[in-house]
CSV table of C-alpha atoms in Angstrom, one decimal:
chain,number,residue,atom,x,y,z
A,1,UNK,CA,109.6,85.5,101.7
A,2,UNK,CA,110.6,89.2,101.3
A,3,UNK,CA,109.3,91.5,98.7
A,4,UNK,CA,111.0,94.3,97.2
A,5,UNK,CA,108.5,97.0,97.7
A,6,UNK,CA,110.8,99.7,95.9
A,7,UNK,CA,113.3,99.2,93.3
A,8,UNK,CA,111.6,97.6,90.3
A,9,UNK,CA,112.5,99.0,87.0
A,10,UNK,CA,109.1,100.7,85.1
A,11,UNK,CA,108.2,98.4,82.1
A,12,UNK,CA,105.9,100.0,79.3
A,13,UNK,CA,102.4,98.3,78.8
A,14,UNK,CA,100.2,99.1,76.2
A,15,UNK,CA,96.4,99.3,76.5
A,16,UNK,CA,94.6,96.2,76.5
A,17,UNK,CA,92.5,97.1,73.6
A,18,UNK,CA,95.7,96.4,71.6
A,19,UNK,CA,96.4,92.9,73.2
A,20,UNK,CA,93.4,90.9,72.6
A,21,UNK,CA,92.2,88.3,75.1
A,22,UNK,CA,89.3,89.1,77.0
A,23,UNK,CA,88.9,92.6,78.4
A,24,UNK,CA,86.1,91.9,80.8
A,25,UNK,CA,84.0,95.2,79.8
A,26,UNK,CA,80.7,92.8,79.7
A,27,UNK,CA,78.6,90.5,82.4
A,28,UNK,CA,80.6,88.2,83.8
A,29,UNK,CA,80.0,84.6,84.2
A,30,UNK,CA,80.9,82.8,87.3
A,31,UNK,CA,81.4,79.1,87.8
A,32,UNK,CA,79.1,77.0,89.3
A,33,UNK,CA,81.1,74.3,91.2
A,34,UNK,CA,78.3,71.6,91.7
A,35,UNK,CA,77.7,71.3,88.0
A,36,UNK,CA,79.4,69.0,85.6
A,37,UNK,CA,82.1,70.8,83.6
A,38,UNK,CA,84.7,69.8,80.8
A,39,UNK,CA,88.4,69.5,81.8
A,40,UNK,CA,90.3,72.9,81.9
A,41,UNK,CA,93.9,74.0,82.3
A,42,UNK,CA,94.5,77.3,83.7
A,43,UNK,CA,98.0,78.8,82.5
A,44,UNK,CA,99.1,80.6,85.8
A,45,UNK,CA,102.4,82.8,85.8
A,46,UNK,CA,104.1,83.2,88.9
A,47,UNK,CA,107.2,84.6,90.7
A,48,UNK,CA,107.8,81.5,92.9
A,49,UNK,CA,110.9,79.6,92.5
A,50,UNK,CA,112.9,76.7,94.5
A,51,UNK,CA,111.3,75.9,97.8
A,52,UNK,CA,108.9,78.6,97.7
A,53,UNK,CA,107.6,77.2,94.6
A,54,UNK,CA,107.1,73.6,96.2
A,55,UNK,CA,105.2,75.3,99.1
A,56,UNK,CA,102.8,77.2,96.8
A,57,UNK,CA,102.5,74.2,94.2
A,58,UNK,CA,101.7,72.2,97.2
A,59,UNK,CA,99.0,73.9,98.5
A,60,UNK,CA,97.5,74.8,94.8
A,61,UNK,CA,97.2,71.0,95.1
A,62,UNK,CA,94.3,71.4,97.3
A,63,UNK,CA,92.7,73.5,94.8
A,64,UNK,CA,92.8,70.8,92.2
A,65,UNK,CA,91.7,68.4,94.4
A,66,UNK,CA,88.6,70.7,95.5
A,67,UNK,CA,87.7,71.2,91.7
A,68,UNK,CA,88.9,68.2,89.5
A,69,UNK,CA,88.1,69.1,86.3
A,70,UNK,CA,90.6,72.2,86.7
A,71,UNK,CA,94.4,71.6,86.2
A,72,UNK,CA,96.8,74.4,87.1
A,73,UNK,CA,99.8,74.5,84.9
A,74,UNK,CA,102.3,76.9,87.1
A,75,UNK,CA,104.8,78.9,84.8
A,76,UNK,CA,107.2,79.6,87.6
A,77,UNK,CA,109.7,82.4,87.9
A,78,UNK,CA,107.6,85.3,86.1
A,79,UNK,CA,108.3,88.6,87.1
A,80,UNK,CA,106.4,91.8,86.2
A,81,UNK,CA,108.4,92.4,82.9
A,82,UNK,CA,107.6,88.9,81.8
A,83,UNK,CA,103.7,89.5,82.6
A,84,UNK,CA,104.1,92.6,80.6
A,85,UNK,CA,105.7,91.0,77.8
A,86,UNK,CA,103.2,88.1,78.0
A,87,UNK,CA,99.8,90.2,77.8
A,88,UNK,CA,101.4,92.9,75.0
A,89,UNK,CA,102.2,89.4,73.0
A,90,UNK,CA,98.6,88.4,73.7
A,91,UNK,CA,100.0,85.2,75.5
A,92,UNK,CA,97.0,83.2,77.2
A,93,UNK,CA,97.7,83.6,80.8
A,94,UNK,CA,94.8,83.0,82.9
A,95,UNK,CA,96.0,84.0,86.1
A,96,UNK,CA,99.3,85.8,87.4
A,97,UNK,CA,100.8,86.3,90.8
A,98,UNK,CA,103.0,89.3,91.1
A,99,UNK,CA,105.8,89.4,93.8
A,100,UNK,CA,104.6,93.2,95.0
A,101,UNK,CA,101.9,95.8,94.6
A,102,UNK,CA,104.3,98.8,92.9
A,103,UNK,CA,102.8,97.5,89.5
A,104,UNK,CA,99.1,97.3,90.1
A,105,UNK,CA,98.3,100.8,89.0
A,106,UNK,CA,99.9,100.1,85.6
A,107,UNK,CA,98.1,96.8,85.1
A,108,UNK,CA,94.6,98.2,86.0
A,109,UNK,CA,95.1,101.7,83.9
A,110,UNK,CA,96.2,99.9,80.9
A,111,UNK,CA,93.4,97.0,81.2
A,112,UNK,CA,96.4,94.6,81.5
A,113,UNK,CA,94.3,92.9,84.5
A,114,UNK,CA,90.9,93.0,84.4
A,115,UNK,CA,88.6,94.8,87.0
A,116,UNK,CA,87.6,92.0,89.5
A,117,UNK,CA,84.4,94.1,91.0
A,118,UNK,CA,82.1,92.6,88.9
A,119,UNK,CA,83.2,88.9,89.5
A,120,UNK,CA,83.2,89.8,93.2
A,121,UNK,CA,79.7,90.9,93.3
A,122,UNK,CA,78.2,87.8,90.9
A,123,UNK,CA,79.9,85.5,94.1
A,124,UNK,CA,78.9,88.0,96.8
A,125,UNK,CA,82.5,88.4,97.9
A,126,UNK,CA,82.5,91.5,100.1
A,127,UNK,CA,85.7,93.3,100.0
A,128,UNK,CA,85.4,95.1,103.3
A,129,UNK,CA,83.9,92.1,104.9
A,130,UNK,CA,86.5,89.8,103.6
A,131,UNK,CA,89.8,91.8,103.9
A,132,UNK,CA,91.4,94.1,106.2
A,133,UNK,CA,91.1,97.5,105.3
A,134,UNK,CA,94.8,98.3,104.9
A,135,UNK,CA,95.2,95.8,102.1
A,136,UNK,CA,92.7,98.0,99.7
A,137,UNK,CA,95.7,100.8,99.6
A,138,UNK,CA,97.7,98.5,97.3
A,139,UNK,CA,95.0,96.6,95.4
A,140,UNK,CA,92.7,98.9,94.3
A,141,UNK,CA,93.6,102.1,91.9
A,142,UNK,CA,91.2,104.7,91.0
A,143,UNK,CA,88.1,102.5,92.3
A,144,UNK,CA,88.7,99.6,90.1
A,145,UNK,CA,89.9,96.6,91.9
A,146,UNK,CA,92.2,94.8,89.6
A,147,UNK,CA,93.8,92.5,92.2
A,148,UNK,CA,93.3,90.7,95.5
A,149,UNK,CA,95.9,90.2,97.9
A,150,UNK,CA,97.5,87.0,98.8
A,151,UNK,CA,100.0,87.2,101.9
A,152,UNK,CA,101.5,90.5,102.4
A,153,UNK,CA,104.9,91.7,104.4
A,154,UNK,CA,104.2,94.0,107.5
A,155,UNK,CA,107.3,96.1,108.9
A,156,UNK,CA,107.9,96.6,112.7
A,157,UNK,CA,110.7,96.6,115.0
A,158,UNK,CA,112.9,93.9,116.1
A,159,UNK,CA,114.9,94.3,119.3
A,160,UNK,CA,117.4,92.6,121.6
A,161,UNK,CA,116.3,92.5,125.0
A,162,UNK,CA,119.4,91.8,126.5
A,163,UNK,CA,121.3,94.6,124.9
A,164,UNK,CA,118.7,96.9,125.9
A,165,UNK,CA,118.5,95.6,129.5
A,166,UNK,CA,122.7,95.7,129.7
A,167,UNK,CA,121.7,99.6,128.9
A,168,UNK,CA,118.9,100.1,131.3
A,169,UNK,CA,115.7,99.4,129.1
A,170,UNK,CA,112.7,97.2,129.9
A,171,UNK,CA,110.5,98.1,126.8
A,172,UNK,CA,111.5,98.9,123.0
A,173,UNK,CA,110.7,102.7,122.1
A,174,UNK,CA,107.2,103.7,120.8
A,175,UNK,CA,108.4,106.9,119.5
A,176,UNK,CA,111.2,108.4,117.4
A,177,UNK,CA,112.5,110.5,119.8
A,178,UNK,CA,113.0,107.8,122.1
A,179,UNK,CA,114.4,105.3,119.7
A,180,UNK,CA,117.1,108.2,118.8
A,181,UNK,CA,118.0,108.5,122.2
A,182,UNK,CA,118.1,104.6,122.8
A,183,UNK,CA,120.1,104.4,119.1
A,184,UNK,CA,122.5,106.8,121.0
A,185,UNK,CA,122.8,104.8,124.6
A,186,UNK,CA,122.9,101.5,122.8
A,187,UNK,CA,125.8,102.1,120.4
A,188,UNK,CA,129.4,101.1,121.8
A,189,UNK,CA,133.1,101.9,119.9
A,190,UNK,CA,135.8,99.7,119.5
A,191,UNK,CA,139.4,101.4,120.8
A,192,UNK,CA,140.0,102.8,117.0
A,193,UNK,CA,136.5,104.6,117.2
A,194,UNK,CA,134.7,102.2,114.9
A,195,UNK,CA,131.4,100.9,115.7
A,196,UNK,CA,131.5,97.6,118.0
A,197,UNK,CA,127.4,97.2,118.7
A,198,UNK,CA,124.9,99.8,117.0
A,199,UNK,CA,122.0,100.6,118.3
A,200,UNK,CA,120.0,101.4,115.5
A,201,UNK,CA,121.2,102.3,111.7
A,202,UNK,CA,118.8,105.1,110.2
A,203,UNK,CA,120.8,105.1,107.0
A,204,UNK,CA,118.2,104.5,104.1
A,205,UNK,CA,120.4,102.0,102.2
A,206,UNK,CA,121.0,99.5,105.2
A,207,UNK,CA,118.8,96.3,104.9
A,208,UNK,CA,115.0,97.2,104.9
A,209,UNK,CA,115.2,100.9,105.8
A,210,UNK,CA,114.4,102.0,102.1
A,211,UNK,CA,110.9,100.8,103.1
A,212,UNK,CA,111.4,103.1,106.5
A,213,UNK,CA,111.4,106.2,104.7
A,214,UNK,CA,108.1,105.6,102.7
A,215,UNK,CA,106.9,107.7,105.5
A,216,UNK,CA,104.1,105.8,107.6
A,217,UNK,CA,106.1,106.8,110.8
A,218,UNK,CA,105.6,110.2,110.2
A,219,UNK,CA,102.3,110.2,108.4
A,220,UNK,CA,103.7,111.6,105.4
A,221,UNK,CA,101.5,112.4,102.4
A,222,UNK,CA,103.1,111.4,98.9
A,223,UNK,CA,100.5,113.4,96.8
A,224,UNK,CA,98.6,116.6,97.1
A,225,UNK,CA,94.6,116.6,96.6
A,226,UNK,CA,95.7,117.8,92.7
A,227,UNK,CA,97.7,114.8,92.2
A,228,UNK,CA,101.1,116.7,92.7
A,229,UNK,CA,103.9,115.6,94.7
A,230,UNK,CA,103.7,116.4,98.4
A,231,UNK,CA,107.4,116.2,99.1
A,232,UNK,CA,107.9,120.0,99.0
A,233,UNK,CA,104.8,121.2,101.0
A,234,UNK,CA,103.9,118.5,103.4
A,235,UNK,CA,106.3,119.4,106.7
A,236,UNK,CA,106.1,115.7,107.5
A,237,UNK,CA,109.0,114.9,104.9
A,238,UNK,CA,111.2,117.4,106.3
A,239,UNK,CA,111.1,116.1,109.9
A,240,UNK,CA,111.6,112.3,108.6
A,241,UNK,CA,114.9,113.4,107.0
A,242,UNK,CA,116.1,115.7,109.6
A,243,UNK,CA,115.4,112.8,112.2
A,244,UNK,CA,117.4,110.7,109.7
A,245,UNK,CA,120.3,112.9,109.3
A,246,UNK,CA,120.6,114.0,113.1
A,247,UNK,CA,120.8,110.5,114.3
A,248,UNK,CA,123.2,109.7,111.5
A,249,UNK,CA,125.3,112.7,112.5
A,250,UNK,CA,125.2,111.8,116.0
A,251,UNK,CA,126.6,108.2,115.6
A,252,UNK,CA,128.9,109.3,112.5
A,253,UNK,CA,127.7,109.0,109.1
A,254,UNK,CA,131.4,107.4,107.7
A,255,UNK,CA,131.2,105.0,110.8
A,256,UNK,CA,127.7,103.7,109.9
A,257,UNK,CA,128.9,103.2,106.5
A,258,UNK,CA,131.7,101.3,107.7
A,259,UNK,CA,129.9,99.1,110.3
A,260,UNK,CA,127.7,98.2,107.1
A,261,UNK,CA,130.8,97.2,105.6
A,262,UNK,CA,132.3,95.5,108.5
A,263,UNK,CA,129.2,93.2,108.9
A,264,UNK,CA,129.0,92.1,105.2
A,265,UNK,CA,127.6,94.8,103.2
A,266,UNK,CA,124.0,94.2,101.2
A,267,UNK,CA,124.4,90.8,101.2
A,268,UNK,CA,124.9,90.2,105.0
A,269,UNK,CA,120.9,90.4,105.2
A,270,UNK,CA,120.5,87.4,103.6
A,271,UNK,CA,123.5,85.3,105.6
A,272,UNK,CA,125.1,84.1,109.0
A,273,UNK,CA,126.7,87.7,108.9
A,274,UNK,CA,123.2,89.7,109.7
A,275,UNK,CA,123.8,92.3,112.2
A,276,UNK,CA,121.0,91.7,114.4
A,277,UNK,CA,121.3,87.8,114.4
A,278,UNK,CA,125.1,87.8,115.6
A,279,UNK,CA,124.1,90.3,118.3
A,280,UNK,CA,125.9,93.5,116.6
A,281,UNK,CA,122.5,95.5,116.2
A,282,UNK,CA,120.1,96.3,119.0
A,283,UNK,CA,117.1,97.7,117.2
A,284,UNK,CA,116.1,96.7,113.6
A,285,UNK,CA,113.6,97.8,111.2
A,286,UNK,CA,112.5,94.8,109.2
A,287,UNK,CA,109.5,92.3,108.0
A,288,UNK,CA,107.5,89.2,109.4
A,289,UNK,CA,109.7,87.2,107.6
A,290,UNK,CA,112.8,87.3,109.9
A,291,UNK,CA,111.1,85.4,112.4
A,292,UNK,CA,111.5,82.5,110.6
A,293,UNK,CA,114.2,83.3,108.0
A,294,UNK,CA,117.1,81.5,109.6
A,295,UNK,CA,115.5,79.8,112.9
A,296,UNK,CA,118.8,78.3,114.3
A,297,UNK,CA,120.0,82.0,114.9
A,298,UNK,CA,117.0,83.7,115.8
A,299,UNK,CA,116.6,80.8,118.5
A,300,UNK,CA,119.9,82.1,119.8
A,301,UNK,CA,118.5,85.5,120.6
A,302,UNK,CA,116.5,86.6,123.3
A,303,UNK,CA,114.6,89.3,121.2
A,304,UNK,CA,111.2,90.9,121.0
A,305,UNK,CA,108.9,92.3,118.3
A,306,UNK,CA,106.9,95.5,118.2
A,307,UNK,CA,105.1,98.3,116.2
A,308,UNK,CA,107.8,100.6,114.7
A,309,UNK,CA,107.8,103.9,116.7
A,310,UNK,CA,106.0,107.0,115.3
A,311,UNK,CA,107.0,110.8,115.4
A,312,UNK,CA,106.2,112.5,118.4
A,313,UNK,CA,103.4,114.0,116.9
A,314,UNK,CA,101.8,110.8,115.5
A,315,UNK,CA,101.7,108.8,118.5
A,316,UNK,CA,98.0,107.9,117.6
A,317,UNK,CA,99.4,105.8,114.8
A,318,UNK,CA,101.5,103.9,116.8
A,319,UNK,CA,100.4,100.0,116.1
A,320,UNK,CA,100.4,100.6,112.5
A,321,UNK,CA,103.0,100.4,109.7
A,322,UNK,CA,104.1,99.6,106.3
A,323,UNK,CA,102.4,96.6,104.7
A,324,UNK,CA,102.4,95.5,101.0
A,325,UNK,CA,102.7,92.0,99.3
A,326,UNK,CA,101.8,89.6,96.9
A,327,UNK,CA,98.9,90.3,94.3
A,328,UNK,CA,97.0,88.3,92.1
A,329,UNK,CA,95.0,89.1,89.0
A,330,UNK,CA,93.5,88.2,85.8
A,331,UNK,CA,94.9,89.4,82.8
A,332,UNK,CA,93.1,90.5,79.8
A,333,UNK,CA,94.5,87.8,77.6
A,334,UNK,CA,93.1,85.1,79.9
A,335,UNK,CA,91.3,82.2,78.1
A,336,UNK,CA,89.4,80.9,80.7
A,337,UNK,CA,88.5,84.0,82.9
A,338,UNK,CA,85.5,82.4,84.6
A,339,UNK,CA,87.7,79.4,85.8
A,340,UNK,CA,90.3,82.1,86.7
A,341,UNK,CA,88.3,83.9,88.9
A,342,UNK,CA,87.3,80.8,90.7
A,343,UNK,CA,91.3,80.1,91.3
A,344,UNK,CA,92.1,84.0,92.3
A,345,UNK,CA,89.2,83.5,94.8
A,346,UNK,CA,90.5,80.7,96.4
A,347,UNK,CA,93.7,82.1,96.4
A,348,UNK,CA,92.8,84.9,98.0
A,349,UNK,CA,89.7,84.3,100.1
A,350,UNK,CA,90.3,80.7,101.2
A,351,UNK,CA,91.1,80.4,105.0
A,352,UNK,CA,92.7,76.8,104.9
A,353,UNK,CA,94.9,78.0,102.0
A,354,UNK,CA,96.0,81.5,103.3
A,355,UNK,CA,96.7,80.0,106.7
A,356,UNK,CA,98.8,77.1,105.5
A,357,UNK,CA,100.8,78.9,103.0
A,358,UNK,CA,101.4,81.6,105.7
A,359,UNK,CA,102.7,79.2,108.1
A,360,UNK,CA,104.9,77.6,105.3
A,361,UNK,CA,106.7,80.9,103.9
A,362,UNK,CA,106.6,83.1,107.2
A,363,UNK,CA,104.3,85.6,105.7
A,364,UNK,CA,101.2,87.6,106.9
A,365,UNK,CA,97.9,86.1,105.6
A,366,UNK,CA,95.6,88.7,104.3
A,367,UNK,CA,91.8,88.0,105.3
A,368,UNK,CA,90.2,89.3,108.5
A,369,UNK,CA,89.2,85.7,109.1
A,370,UNK,CA,93.3,84.2,108.6
A,371,UNK,CA,94.7,87.3,110.6
A,372,UNK,CA,93.0,85.9,113.6
A,373,UNK,CA,94.5,82.2,113.1
A,374,UNK,CA,95.1,81.2,116.4
A,375,UNK,CA,97.8,79.0,115.2
A,376,UNK,CA,99.9,82.0,113.9
A,377,UNK,CA,99.0,84.4,116.5
A,378,UNK,CA,100.5,81.7,119.2
A,379,UNK,CA,103.9,83.0,118.2
A,380,UNK,CA,104.3,86.3,120.0
A,381,UNK,CA,107.1,87.5,117.6
A,382,UNK,CA,105.0,86.8,114.7
A,383,UNK,CA,101.7,88.1,116.1
A,384,UNK,CA,103.0,91.8,116.0
A,385,UNK,CA,103.2,91.8,112.7
A,386,UNK,CA,99.4,90.1,112.1
A,387,UNK,CA,98.3,93.1,114.3
A,388,UNK,CA,99.9,95.6,112.2
A,389,UNK,CA,98.6,94.4,108.9
A,390,UNK,CA,95.2,94.2,110.9
A,391,UNK,CA,95.3,98.1,111.8
A,392,UNK,CA,93.4,100.5,109.8
A,393,UNK,CA,96.2,102.9,109.8
A,394,UNK,CA,98.8,100.7,107.9
A,395,UNK,CA,99.1,101.3,104.5
A,396,UNK,CA,101.1,100.9,101.4
A,397,UNK,CA,102.3,104.1,99.6
A,398,UNK,CA,99.6,105.4,97.0
A,399,UNK,CA,99.7,103.5,94.0
A,400,UNK,CA,100.4,105.6,90.7
A,401,UNK,CA,101.5,104.5,86.9
A,402,UNK,CA,105.2,105.4,87.7
A,403,UNK,CA,105.3,102.3,89.5
A,404,UNK,CA,108.5,102.5,91.8
A,405,UNK,CA,109.4,105.5,90.0
A,406,UNK,CA,108.6,108.2,92.6
A,407,UNK,CA,110.3,105.8,95.4
A,408,UNK,CA,113.6,105.4,93.5
A,409,UNK,CA,114.0,109.3,93.1
A,410,UNK,CA,113.2,109.6,96.7
A,411,UNK,CA,115.8,107.0,97.6
A,412,UNK,CA,118.4,108.5,95.5
A,413,UNK,CA,117.8,111.9,97.1
A,414,UNK,CA,118.2,110.4,100.7
A,415,UNK,CA,121.3,109.0,99.8
A,416,UNK,CA,123.0,112.3,98.4
A,417,UNK,CA,121.1,114.1,101.9
A,418,UNK,CA,122.7,111.5,104.1
A,419,UNK,CA,126.2,111.9,102.8
A,420,UNK,CA,125.9,116.0,103.3
A,421,UNK,CA,125.6,116.6,99.4
A,422,UNK,CA,122.4,118.7,99.8
A,423,UNK,CA,123.0,121.7,101.3
A,424,UNK,CA,119.7,123.3,101.3
A,425,UNK,CA,117.0,120.3,102.5
A,426,UNK,CA,113.8,122.3,101.9
A,427,UNK,CA,114.9,123.5,98.2
A,428,UNK,CA,116.1,119.6,97.8
A,429,UNK,CA,112.5,118.5,98.5
A,430,UNK,CA,110.6,120.9,96.2
A,431,UNK,CA,113.4,120.0,93.5
A,432,UNK,CA,112.2,116.2,94.2
A,433,UNK,CA,108.7,116.9,94.1
A,434,UNK,CA,109.4,118.8,90.6
A,435,UNK,CA,111.0,115.7,89.6
A,436,UNK,CA,108.5,113.4,90.4
A,437,UNK,CA,105.8,115.8,88.9
A,438,UNK,CA,107.9,115.6,85.6
A,439,UNK,CA,107.9,112.0,85.4
A,440,UNK,CA,104.1,111.6,86.2
A,441,UNK,CA,103.5,114.1,83.2
A,442,UNK,CA,105.8,112.0,81.1
A,443,UNK,CA,103.7,108.8,82.0
């Protein structure tokens, strides 16, 4: 599945001391699987629904078969706001599965999710030996391991081989300069000047492009060492936004807006009108799930996948990209924290579980072992994203207690910038940094 990595509204989470339940401040006790146990029912809240819930539940059944004294009571359709309200109300929740990492800092700083470090140490789970370095960027906050990863999204480039070949290209671009030149060369127009086939759409509100401007391709820094926003001081942001507008203006901003409307608007990302899938878009920024989202449509395309191009002065980063996915934690209100840890450990470290679920959901697994799964790697299209997730330079944006607040402000700024409503880019970036700093001070 695809996860929304930006755009989730902030919701207040009170300190765990006000919620009751287990705060996990003292020594932890883990489960001895070989001992006899009284029956335990774990209350697990998760976001899955419909077929994804069926797939997840089917795999969870293997956990119950392995530990027959434990029953997992899955409560589906629970989003971050539901988890917060449940914790604040003192509702017993033994484990919770959140769709993305945006709120890990809030859950960790408040004590809403317990620090798992003591559990990991007690069971000899070495994070660095188990997980790729990239996933620590979105599961650890200020030294506290309040979440563990369970499947992730990885973002890269899809390219239509036939359209590239028609324009004389044999390989996808590896730098942003190459991408811009190819985007212009691959774009064709109708007699009325509208876009017939688009090389690449740089606009920040097109499909998954908001995630493109998290800044990985430019090596951009979100925060300075003193914690202040770096939008006004890191030149990579100016470079990124100029690249965006220069390409949009070269193709035609109004034409790009019309193109999005012509292919069905926002909804076309999830239906049969998807511009890449119908051959109207040559190059696409997207995640791994697109390889299997509409198998019938994708089977008709002669396409390839590759890492997303990097800025010309950041070619050493090529092969990496934005990652971020499902996270699992133990709320402060857990009634059975030891058994909950056993469940969380299985969800996040058991290779059979992760590989099976990854195959069912077309998502990237999140342990070093499963990233090398030959079954998953057999699909060349999908292997690209396994390699991106394994790359040590891949990362999520920095976790803060703002959640998506900083990314939301950036997204709003970009829309205005692209539309020509910001005259002075440097001043605008400085103002954006000030806005983020104010939000951070307000908490």
